[in-house]
Amino acid sequence: MLEERLKRIVKGTVIEGYVKDLESIIEEIIFKYRPLSIIIAGSLAKGKFVVGLSDIDVIVITREDLGKNRFMLKAIGNTDVEITFLSIDEVFHAIRIGNQFIIDAIISGKEVYGNIKNEILKHISKLH
């Protein structure tokens, strides 16, 4: 199921060949952190990925705050995978204060693991 979701996101982009590598990174995150949701955001989610300029933005939503372990950087070929960890409470707080990066990631992002994006979208629509 994860592989199929990823294939739909990268279909027609220059990184179609990276699906297995991206899937491995996400599976590692799932195994290690047991997140509520993983969302592919940014240019890849919007279909505007440019090799050499774009990175792959991954938002990992967890039950609890991970403290200082908020960011992880991986690489697939010559493309950076920037992983941001946020607790569900931090996501709702970011939305309440108008954090456009998080709001955009939720609205235009593609949820590849979990099933809470719609709940978060309802929260966004109540505030805006």
mmCIF file of C-alpha atoms in Angstrom:
data_model
loop_
_atom_site.group_PDB
_atom_site.id
_atom_site.type_symbol
_atom_site.label_atom_id
_atom_site.label_comp_id
_atom_site.label_asym_id
_atom_site.label_seq_id
_atom_site.Cartn_x
_atom_site.Cartn_y
_atom_site.Cartn_z
ATOM 1 C CA MET A 1 0.000 0.000 0.000
ATOM 2 C CA LEU A 2 2.828 2.408 0.860
ATOM 3 C CA GLU A 3 4.550 1.663 -2.432
ATOM 4 C CA GLU A 4 1.329 2.299 -4.363
ATOM 5 C CA ARG A 5 0.764 5.644 -2.640
ATOM 6 C CA LEU A 6 4.334 6.698 -3.390
ATOM 7 C CA LYS A 7 4.058 5.602 -7.024
ATOM 8 C CA ARG A 8 0.972 7.807 -7.457
ATOM 9 C CA ILE A 9 2.830 10.812 -6.033
ATOM 10 C CA VAL A 10 5.970 10.475 -8.163
ATOM 11 C CA LYS A 11 4.237 9.306 -11.342
ATOM 12 C CA GLY A 12 5.343 11.374 -14.276
ATOM 13 C CA THR A 13 8.173 13.050 -12.359
ATOM 14 C CA VAL A 14 11.871 12.638 -12.887
ATOM 15 C CA ILE A 15 12.191 10.774 -9.594
ATOM 16 C CA GLU A 16 9.944 7.829 -10.446
ATOM 17 C CA GLY A 17 13.001 5.610 -10.060
ATOM 18 C CA TYR A 18 13.382 6.680 -6.425
ATOM 19 C CA VAL A 19 10.208 5.004 -5.156
ATOM 20 C CA LYS A 20 11.990 2.036 -3.558
ATOM 21 C CA ASP A 21 14.560 4.291 -1.857
ATOM 22 C CA LEU A 22 11.878 6.644 -0.552
ATOM 23 C CA GLU A 23 9.802 3.681 0.580
ATOM 24 C CA SER A 24 12.808 2.354 2.548
ATOM 25 C CA ILE A 25 13.259 5.676 4.327
ATOM 26 C CA ILE A 26 9.569 5.843 5.219
ATOM 27 C CA GLU A 27 9.486 2.226 6.399
ATOM 28 C CA GLU A 28 12.462 2.975 8.664
ATOM 29 C CA ILE A 29 10.585 5.953 10.145
ATOM 30 C CA ILE A 30 7.454 3.853 10.673
ATOM 31 C CA PHE A 31 9.432 1.118 12.412
ATOM 32 C CA LYS A 32 11.440 3.465 14.617
ATOM 33 C CA TYR A 33 8.882 6.166 15.505
ATOM 34 C CA ARG A 34 5.413 4.602 15.040
ATOM 35 C CA PRO A 35 3.966 7.882 13.708
ATOM 36 C CA LEU A 36 0.319 8.812 13.340
ATOM 37 C CA SER A 37 0.902 10.102 9.827
ATOM 38 C CA ILE A 38 3.570 10.701 7.207
ATOM 39 C CA ILE A 39 2.942 13.357 4.592
ATOM 40 C CA ILE A 40 4.939 14.128 1.452
ATOM 41 C CA ALA A 41 4.802 17.905 1.073
ATOM 42 C CA GLY A 42 6.321 20.696 -0.971
ATOM 43 C CA SER A 43 7.153 20.634 -4.654
ATOM 44 C CA LEU A 44 6.864 16.858 -5.003
ATOM 45 C CA ALA A 45 3.326 16.814 -3.603
ATOM 46 C CA LYS A 46 2.378 19.711 -5.880
ATOM 47 C CA GLY A 47 3.848 18.081 -8.985
ATOM 48 C CA LYS A 48 6.480 20.811 -9.332
ATOM 49 C CA PHE A 49 9.624 18.859 -8.423
ATOM 50 C CA VAL A 50 12.792 20.042 -10.207
ATOM 51 C CA VAL A 51 15.915 17.866 -10.128
ATOM 52 C CA GLY A 52 18.879 19.755 -8.741
ATOM 53 C CA LEU A 53 16.682 22.434 -7.154
ATOM 54 C CA SER A 54 13.983 20.604 -5.220
ATOM 55 C CA ASP A 55 14.233 18.403 -2.203
ATOM 56 C CA ILE A 56 11.717 15.891 -0.897
ATOM 57 C CA ASP A 57 9.846 17.281 2.104
ATOM 58 C CA VAL A 58 8.477 14.717 4.526
ATOM 59 C CA ILE A 59 6.346 15.651 7.534
ATOM 60 C CA VAL A 60 6.113 12.995 10.248
ATOM 61 C CA ILE A 61 3.315 13.503 12.769
ATOM 62 C CA THR A 62 3.842 11.697 16.065
ATOM 63 C CA ARG A 63 1.765 11.240 19.190
ATOM 64 C CA GLU A 64 4.349 12.865 21.421
ATOM 65 C CA ASP A 65 6.958 15.591 21.138
ATOM 66 C CA LEU A 66 10.352 14.130 20.182
ATOM 67 C CA GLY A 67 12.252 16.960 21.859
ATOM 68 C CA LYS A 68 15.397 18.000 20.015
ATOM 69 C CA ASN A 69 15.063 15.221 17.409
ATOM 70 C CA ARG A 70 12.927 17.324 15.067
ATOM 71 C CA PHE A 71 14.806 17.069 11.808
ATOM 72 C CA MET A 72 16.486 14.329 9.833
ATOM 73 C CA LEU A 73 18.292 14.625 6.533
ATOM 74 C CA LYS A 74 18.640 11.675 4.178
ATOM 75 C CA ALA A 75 19.626 11.485 0.537
ATOM 76 C CA ILE A 76 18.328 9.579 -2.451
ATOM 77 C CA GLY A 77 20.800 9.883 -5.275
ATOM 78 C CA ASN A 78 21.605 13.580 -5.462
ATOM 79 C CA THR A 79 18.294 14.620 -3.872
ATOM 80 C CA ASP A 80 17.936 15.565 -0.211
ATOM 81 C CA VAL A 81 15.058 14.161 1.787
ATOM 82 C CA GLU A 82 14.241 16.650 4.545
ATOM 83 C CA ILE A 83 12.217 15.027 7.309
ATOM 84 C CA THR A 84 10.455 17.144 9.928
ATOM 85 C CA PHE A 85 8.957 15.558 13.046
ATOM 86 C CA LEU A 86 6.020 17.243 14.782
ATOM 87 C CA SER A 87 3.681 15.997 17.457
ATOM 88 C CA ILE A 88 -0.010 16.183 16.702
ATOM 89 C CA ASP A 89 -0.320 18.906 19.359
ATOM 90 C CA GLU A 90 2.419 20.908 17.622
ATOM 91 C CA VAL A 91 0.597 20.571 14.305
ATOM 92 C CA PHE A 92 -2.637 21.947 15.782
ATOM 93 C CA HIS A 93 -0.705 24.743 17.525
ATOM 94 C CA ALA A 94 1.099 25.651 14.274
ATOM 95 C CA ILE A 95 -2.256 25.847 12.508
ATOM 96 C CA ARG A 96 -3.752 28.035 15.257
ATOM 97 C CA ILE A 97 -0.875 30.533 14.996
ATOM 98 C CA GLY A 98 -1.018 30.547 11.188
ATOM 99 C CA ASN A 99 2.231 28.709 10.342
ATOM 100 C CA GLN A 100 1.951 28.692 6.544
ATOM 101 C CA PHE A 101 4.554 25.947 6.047
ATOM 102 C CA ILE A 102 2.501 23.499 8.131
ATOM 103 C CA ILE A 103 -0.853 24.665 6.758
ATOM 104 C CA ASP A 104 0.403 24.297 3.175
ATOM 105 C CA ALA A 105 1.957 20.897 3.961
ATOM 106 C CA ILE A 106 -1.361 19.630 5.286
ATOM 107 C CA ILE A 107 -3.521 21.142 2.548
ATOM 108 C CA SER A 108 -1.398 20.242 -0.475
ATOM 109 C CA GLY A 109 0.577 17.349 0.994
ATOM 110 C CA LYS A 110 -0.019 13.696 0.188
ATOM 111 C CA GLU A 111 -0.519 11.388 3.152
ATOM 112 C CA VAL A 112 1.411 8.191 2.472
ATOM 113 C CA TYR A 113 1.013 6.644 5.913
ATOM 114 C CA GLY A 114 -1.754 7.010 8.443
ATOM 115 C CA ASN A 115 -5.210 8.428 8.078
ATOM 116 C CA ILE A 116 -5.451 11.672 10.045
ATOM 117 C CA LYS A 117 -5.006 14.305 7.352
ATOM 118 C CA ASN A 118 -8.765 14.786 6.925
ATOM 119 C CA GLU A 119 -9.158 15.381 10.673
ATOM 120 C CA ILE A 120 -6.444 18.041 10.534
ATOM 121 C CA LEU A 121 -8.022 19.612 7.424
ATOM 122 C CA LYS A 122 -11.305 19.979 9.331
ATOM 123 C CA HIS A 123 -9.393 21.836 12.033
ATOM 124 C CA ILE A 124 -7.844 24.163 9.423
ATOM 125 C CA SER A 125 -11.224 24.897 7.828
ATOM 126 C CA LYS A 126 -12.719 25.829 11.210
ATOM 127 C CA LEU A 127 -9.988 28.414 11.757
ATOM 128 C CA HIS A 128 -9.865 29.940 8.273
#
